[in-house]
Amino acid sequence: GVIGQDISFSDSPLLTEASLANIIDHLKDNSTTGTARTITLNQTSVDKLTEAQTAEITRKGWSLAV
């Protein structure tokens, strides 16, 4: 499936690096639609993201929130 709506994992500090990668892989690419979406993560999860993963979230037209 594809994640196409705003989504929050703010109450999920135990997400693994693999889980985060899977979530990012399944974010809908909104870069050409003009539809802004937000993914909210727990700070512990944000700290696990690589620079490339953060860039991928943004490239797909998503905002990252804590």
Coordinates of C-alpha atoms in Angstrom, one line a residue:
G1 CA 0.0 0.0 0.0
V2 CA 0.8 3.6 -0.3
I3 CA 0.6 6.2 2.5
G4 CA -1.3 9.1 0.9
Q5 CA -2.7 11.0 3.9
D6 CA -1.2 12.8 6.8
I7 CA 0.1 10.2 9.3
S8 CA 1.5 10.3 12.8
F9 CA 3.8 8.0 14.6
S10 CA 4.4 10.4 17.4
D11 CA 3.5 7.8 20.0
S12 CA 5.9 5.2 18.5
P13 CA 9.4 5.8 19.8
L14 CA 10.4 2.2 19.2
L15 CA 10.3 2.2 15.4
T16 CA 13.4 0.5 14.0
E17 CA 15.6 1.9 11.2
A18 CA 14.1 -0.8 9.0
S19 CA 10.6 0.2 9.9
L20 CA 11.3 3.9 9.2
A21 CA 12.8 3.0 5.8
N22 CA 9.7 1.0 4.9
I23 CA 7.4 3.8 5.9
I24 CA 9.4 6.3 3.8
D25 CA 9.4 3.9 0.8
H26 CA 5.6 3.8 1.0
L27 CA 5.0 7.5 1.2
K28 CA 3.0 8.7 -1.8
D29 CA 5.0 11.0 -4.1
N30 CA 3.2 14.3 -3.9
S31 CA 6.0 16.3 -5.5
T32 CA 4.0 17.0 -8.7
T33 CA 0.5 17.2 -7.2
G34 CA 0.9 20.3 -5.1
T35 CA -0.7 18.4 -2.2
A36 CA 1.3 18.9 0.9
R37 CA 1.2 16.1 3.5
T38 CA 2.8 15.7 6.9
I39 CA 4.4 12.8 8.6
T40 CA 4.8 13.2 12.3
L41 CA 7.4 11.1 14.1
N42 CA 8.6 10.8 17.7
Q43 CA 11.9 12.6 18.3
T44 CA 13.6 9.3 18.9
S45 CA 12.6 8.2 15.4
V46 CA 13.6 11.5 13.9
D47 CA 17.1 11.0 15.4
K48 CA 17.4 7.7 13.6
L49 CA 16.8 9.2 10.2
T50 CA 19.7 9.6 7.8
E51 CA 20.2 12.8 5.9
A52 CA 19.2 10.9 2.7
Q53 CA 15.9 9.7 4.3
T54 CA 15.0 13.2 5.4
A55 CA 15.7 14.4 1.9
E56 CA 13.6 11.7 0.4
I57 CA 10.6 12.7 2.6
T58 CA 11.0 16.3 1.4
R59 CA 11.5 15.2 -2.2
K60 CA 8.2 13.3 -2.1
G61 CA 6.4 16.5 -1.0
W62 CA 6.0 15.7 2.6
S63 CA 6.8 17.8 5.7
L64 CA 8.4 16.2 8.7
A65 CA 7.0 17.1 12.1
V66 CA 7.8 16.1 15.7

